[in-house]
Coordinates of C-alpha atoms and ligand atoms in Angstrom, one line a residue:
M126 CA 1.0 15.8 19.3
E127 CA 4.3 17.0 17.8
I128 CA 4.5 17.8 14.1
I129 CA 8.1 17.4 12.9
T130 CA 9.4 18.4 9.5
S131 CA 13.1 17.9 9.9
V132 CA 15.0 14.6 9.5
K133 CA 17.5 15.5 12.2
E134 CA 14.8 16.3 14.7
I135 CA 12.8 13.1 14.2
Q136 CA 16.0 11.1 14.4
K137 CA 16.7 12.8 17.7
I138 CA 13.2 11.9 19.0
S139 CA 13.5 8.3 18.1
F140 CA 17.0 8.1 19.6
C141 CA 15.7 9.5 22.9
L142 CA 12.7 7.1 22.9
R143 CA 15.0 4.2 22.3
A144 CA 17.2 5.3 25.2
E145 CA 14.1 5.4 27.4
K146 CA 13.3 1.8 26.3
K147 CA 10.1 2.9 24.6
Q148 CA 8.6 0.7 21.8
I149 CA 8.2 2.8 18.7
G150 CA 5.4 2.0 16.2
F151 CA 5.5 3.6 12.7
V152 CA 2.7 4.1 10.2
P153 CA 4.0 5.5 6.9
T154 CA 1.4 7.3 4.7
M155 CA 1.1 9.7 1.8
G156 CA -1.7 11.5 3.7
A157 CA -5.3 11.7 2.5
L158 CA -6.0 9.5 5.5
H159 CA -9.0 7.2 5.4
Q160 CA -10.4 4.3 7.5
G161 CA -7.7 2.0 6.2
H162 CA -5.0 4.3 7.6
I163 CA -7.0 4.8 10.8
S164 CA -7.1 1.0 11.4
L165 CA -3.3 0.9 11.1
I166 CA -2.8 3.8 13.5
K167 CA -5.2 2.3 16.0
E168 CA -3.4 -1.0 15.9
C169 CA -0.1 0.8 16.2
K170 CA -1.3 2.7 19.3
K171 CA -2.4 -0.6 20.9
N172 CA 0.9 -2.3 20.6
N173 CA 3.6 0.4 21.1
D174 CA 4.5 3.1 23.6
W175 CA 5.0 5.8 20.9
T176 CA 3.2 6.1 17.5
I177 CA 4.9 8.0 14.7
V178 CA 2.8 8.7 11.5
S179 CA 4.6 10.0 8.4
I180 CA 2.8 12.1 5.9
F181 CA 4.8 12.5 2.7
V182 CA 3.7 12.4 -0.9
N183 CA 6.6 10.5 -2.3
S184 CA 7.3 12.1 -5.7
I185 CA 9.7 9.3 -6.9
Q186 CA 7.0 6.5 -6.7
F187 CA 4.8 8.3 -9.2
N188 CA 5.5 7.2 -12.8
D189 CA 2.9 9.8 -13.9
Q190 CA 3.7 13.4 -13.0
N191 CA 0.1 14.5 -13.4
D192 CA -0.9 11.8 -10.9
Y193 CA 1.7 13.3 -8.5
K194 CA 0.6 16.8 -9.0
N195 CA -3.1 16.0 -8.5
Y196 CA -2.6 13.6 -5.5
P197 CA -4.8 14.8 -2.7
R198 CA -3.0 16.7 0.1
P199 CA -5.6 17.6 2.8
L200 CA -2.9 18.1 5.4
D201 CA -5.0 20.0 8.0
N202 CA -7.7 17.3 7.9
D203 CA -5.0 14.6 8.2
L204 CA -3.5 16.3 11.2
N205 CA -6.9 16.6 12.9
I206 CA -7.4 12.8 12.4
C207 CA -4.0 12.1 13.9
Q208 CA -4.7 14.4 16.8
E209 CA -8.0 12.7 17.4
L210 CA -6.3 9.3 17.4
Q211 CA -3.7 10.6 19.8
V212 CA -0.8 10.0 17.5
D213 CA 2.4 11.1 19.4
T214 CA 4.5 12.4 16.5
V215 CA 3.6 13.3 12.9
F216 CA 6.6 13.5 10.6
A217 CA 5.6 15.6 7.6
P218 CA 8.8 16.6 5.8
S219 CA 9.1 18.7 2.6
L220 CA 10.3 17.2 -0.7
K221 CA 13.6 19.0 -0.3
E222 CA 14.1 17.6 3.2
M223 CA 13.7 14.0 1.9
Y224 CA 15.4 14.4 -1.5
P225 CA 18.0 17.2 -1.4
E226 CA 19.7 18.1 -4.6
E227 CA 21.9 15.4 -6.0
F228 CA 20.0 12.6 -4.4
L229 CA 21.5 9.5 -6.1
T230 CA 20.8 6.4 -4.0
F231 CA 17.8 4.1 -4.8
V232 CA 16.7 0.8 -3.4
N233 CA 15.5 -1.8 -5.9
V234 CA 13.9 -5.1 -4.7
E235 CA 14.5 -7.2 -7.8
K236 CA 12.1 -9.8 -9.2
L237 CA 9.3 -8.9 -6.7
S238 CA 9.0 -5.5 -8.3
S239 CA 8.7 -6.6 -11.9
N240 CA 5.3 -8.3 -12.2
L241 CA 1.8 -7.1 -11.4
C242 CA 1.8 -3.3 -10.8
G243 CA 5.5 -3.2 -11.4
E244 CA 4.9 -4.1 -15.1
Y245 CA 2.5 -1.2 -15.5
R246 CA 4.1 1.4 -13.3
P247 CA 7.9 1.4 -14.1
G248 CA 10.0 2.7 -11.3
H249 CA 7.1 2.7 -8.8
F250 CA 8.4 0.1 -6.4
E251 CA 11.9 1.5 -6.6
G252 CA 10.4 4.7 -5.3
V253 CA 8.5 2.9 -2.6
A254 CA 11.4 0.8 -1.5
T255 CA 13.7 3.9 -1.4
I256 CA 11.4 6.1 0.7
V257 CA 10.5 3.2 3.0
T258 CA 14.2 2.5 3.6
K259 CA 14.8 6.2 4.3
L260 CA 11.8 6.4 6.6
F261 CA 12.9 3.3 8.5
N262 CA 16.4 4.7 8.9
I263 CA 15.0 8.0 10.1
T264 CA 12.3 6.9 12.5
N265 CA 14.0 3.7 13.6
P266 CA 10.8 1.9 14.7
H267 CA 10.3 -1.5 16.4
R268 CA 7.2 -2.1 14.3
A269 CA 5.8 -0.7 11.0
Y270 CA 2.2 -1.1 9.8
F271 CA 0.9 -1.5 6.2
G272 CA -2.4 -2.4 4.6
A273 CA -2.9 -5.6 2.8
K274 CA -4.6 -3.8 -0.1
D275 CA -1.1 -3.0 -1.5
Y276 CA -0.2 -6.7 -1.4
Q277 CA 2.8 -6.4 -3.7
Q278 CA 4.1 -3.5 -1.7
T279 CA 3.9 -5.4 1.5
Q280 CA 5.9 -8.4 0.0
I281 CA 8.5 -6.0 -1.3
I282 CA 8.9 -4.3 2.1
K283 CA 9.1 -7.6 4.0
K284 CA 11.9 -8.6 1.6
L285 CA 13.8 -5.4 1.9
V286 CA 13.6 -5.6 5.7
R287 CA 15.1 -9.1 5.5
D288 CA 17.7 -8.3 2.9
L289 CA 18.9 -5.1 4.4
N290 CA 18.8 -6.5 8.0
F291 CA 16.3 -4.0 9.5
D292 CA 15.3 -5.1 12.9
I293 CA 11.7 -4.1 12.3
E294 CA 8.6 -6.2 12.6
I295 CA 6.3 -5.6 9.5
I296 CA 2.7 -5.9 10.4
V297 CA 0.1 -6.2 7.6
L298 CA -3.5 -5.5 8.5
P299 CA -6.6 -6.6 6.5
T300 CA -8.0 -4.4 3.7
I301 CA -10.7 -2.1 4.8
R302 CA -13.7 -2.1 2.4
D303 CA -16.8 0.1 2.0
E304 CA -20.3 -1.2 2.1
N305 CA -20.0 -2.3 -1.6
G306 CA -16.7 -4.2 -1.0
L307 CA -14.5 -1.5 -2.6
A308 CA -11.1 -1.4 -0.9
L309 CA -10.6 2.0 0.5
S310 CA -8.0 4.2 -1.2
S311 CA -7.0 7.9 -1.2
R312 CA -7.7 7.8 -5.0
H313 CA -11.5 7.4 -4.6
K314 CA -12.0 11.1 -4.7
Y315 CA -11.2 11.0 -8.4
L316 CA -14.2 8.7 -9.1
S317 CA -17.4 10.2 -10.4
Q318 CA -20.7 9.1 -8.8
E319 CA -21.4 6.8 -11.7
E320 CA -17.9 5.2 -11.6
K321 CA -18.2 4.7 -7.8
K322 CA -21.4 2.7 -8.4
Q323 CA -19.5 0.4 -10.8
T324 CA -16.5 -0.2 -8.6
Y325 CA -18.2 -3.1 -6.8
V326 CA -17.2 -5.4 -9.7
L327 CA -13.7 -5.5 -8.4
Y328 CA -14.4 -7.3 -5.2
K329 CA -17.3 -9.2 -6.7
S330 CA -15.0 -10.7 -9.3
L331 CA -12.4 -11.6 -6.7
K332 CA -15.0 -13.4 -4.7
K333 CA -16.1 -15.3 -7.8
A334 CA -12.5 -16.4 -8.3
L335 CA -12.5 -17.8 -4.7
S336 CA -15.7 -19.7 -5.3
L337 CA -14.3 -21.2 -8.5
L338 CA -11.2 -22.3 -6.7
D339 CA -13.3 -23.8 -3.9
K340 CA -15.1 -25.8 -6.6
N341 CA -11.7 -27.1 -7.7
I342 CA -11.3 -25.1 -10.9
K343 CA -7.6 -24.6 -10.9
D344 CA -6.7 -23.3 -14.3
P345 CA -5.7 -19.6 -14.0
K346 CA -6.8 -18.9 -17.6
I347 CA -10.4 -20.0 -16.8
I348 CA -10.5 -18.0 -13.6
I349 CA -9.0 -14.9 -15.2
D350 CA -11.6 -15.1 -18.0
Q351 CA -14.4 -15.3 -15.5
I352 CA -13.1 -12.3 -13.5
N353 CA -12.8 -10.3 -16.8
K354 CA -16.4 -11.2 -17.8
I355 CA -17.7 -9.7 -14.5
I356 CA -15.6 -6.5 -14.8
V357 CA -16.4 -5.7 -18.4
K358 CA -20.1 -5.7 -17.6
E359 CA -19.5 -2.2 -16.2
H360 CA -18.7 0.0 -19.1
L361 CA -16.6 2.6 -17.2
A362 CA -14.2 0.0 -15.9
N363 CA -11.1 -0.8 -18.0
V364 CA -9.1 -3.8 -16.9
E365 CA -5.4 -3.1 -16.8
Y366 CA -4.4 -6.6 -15.6
I367 CA -5.9 -9.6 -13.9
K368 CA -3.2 -12.0 -12.6
I369 CA -2.9 -15.2 -10.6
C370 CA 0.4 -15.4 -8.9
D371 CA 2.4 -17.2 -6.3
P372 CA 1.8 -15.2 -3.1
V373 CA 5.4 -15.2 -2.1
H374 CA 7.4 -14.9 -5.3
L375 CA 4.7 -13.0 -7.2
S376 CA 5.4 -15.0 -10.4
D377 CA 2.5 -16.0 -12.6
L378 CA 1.0 -19.4 -11.9
K379 CA 0.3 -21.9 -14.7
Y380 CA -1.6 -24.1 -12.4
I381 CA -2.9 -23.5 -8.9
S382 CA -2.2 -26.1 -6.2
N383 CA -2.3 -24.9 -2.6
E384 CA -2.4 -21.2 -2.6
A385 CA -2.7 -18.3 -5.0
L386 CA -2.8 -14.5 -5.1
I387 CA -5.5 -13.2 -7.3
A388 CA -4.8 -9.6 -8.1
L389 CA -6.2 -7.0 -10.4
A390 CA -5.8 -3.3 -11.5
V391 CA -8.8 -1.6 -13.1
R392 CA -8.8 1.9 -14.6
F393 CA -11.6 4.3 -14.4
E394 CA -11.2 7.7 -16.2
K395 CA -9.1 9.4 -13.5
A396 CA -8.5 6.6 -11.0
R397 CA -6.6 3.4 -11.2
L398 CA -7.8 1.0 -8.5
I399 CA -6.1 -2.2 -7.3
D400 CA -7.4 -5.1 -5.3
S401 CA -6.4 -8.6 -4.5
I402 CA -7.3 -11.7 -2.5
I403 CA -5.4 -14.8 -1.3
W404 CA -6.9 -18.2 -1.8
R405 CA -5.6 -21.1 0.3
K406 CA -6.6 -24.7 0.1
N407 CA -8.5 -25.7 3.3
Ligands
PAF67 O1 1.3 2.9 0.8 C1 1.7 4.1 0.8 O2 0.9 5.0 1.1 C2 3.0 4.4 0.2 O3 3.4 3.6 -0.8 C3 4.1 4.5 1.3 C4 4.3 3.1 1.9 C5 3.7 5.4 2.4 C6 5.4 5.0 0.7 O4 5.3 6.2 0.2

């Protein structure tokens, strides 16, 4: 497995792979790899000749500098995981390599970035769209893999790929959950034992929303209220938002007809967790 830190070098590798007609699969990450990332890497390995994994904690997508400073960076462990999974190339650049002085160009996917997490994390999706655009340009993959847990992120990336004419297939794989239904996230290490026990309410409340919809209860206000009631039962969980949106445009729905995204963000003392689920009429 090669570990590359320079943009020029990884560009050269992908240029040569393309010249050899090799299919390149790409899994962008911020490291602290867990089973969610592992499922993306495995799928990427299955369907491509060459798998590139990037590990880069992208400073510009953090709206809170403390969150950036404290974000886990277990690089050796991440490299071991990549090695075990037989990743071909890891791209792990420095901050300076990705954002040299006087970096002035940013990518903003309008509208899709403003609701949900965008409302509570100003600048976050601009940071994501900018780094993903850069990484796509640098690694030039045929396919790129993302987890459905970050639903809004996946919609934004699909849109930027269409709008900026990237010839890249975006593959979104299902959320991986622990035995209590908690969607895996690199931020779980911030949770105390007690908090961890209470996190089950996120998925429980989403499943309740699905069951209400299946019973033909279509008023978002009623469903949001029910979700909220379940979450507030756990005293360490603080709801940031609960929203029911159109799954494509990510705008709030006043009434649910054929499909809906039910999404939430919940804060524990040091961790902000997100989760979502899609409901579709049978
Ligand atoms: O989902 C993530 O881990 C990050 O947002 C991404 C896509 C790697 C960009 O930094």
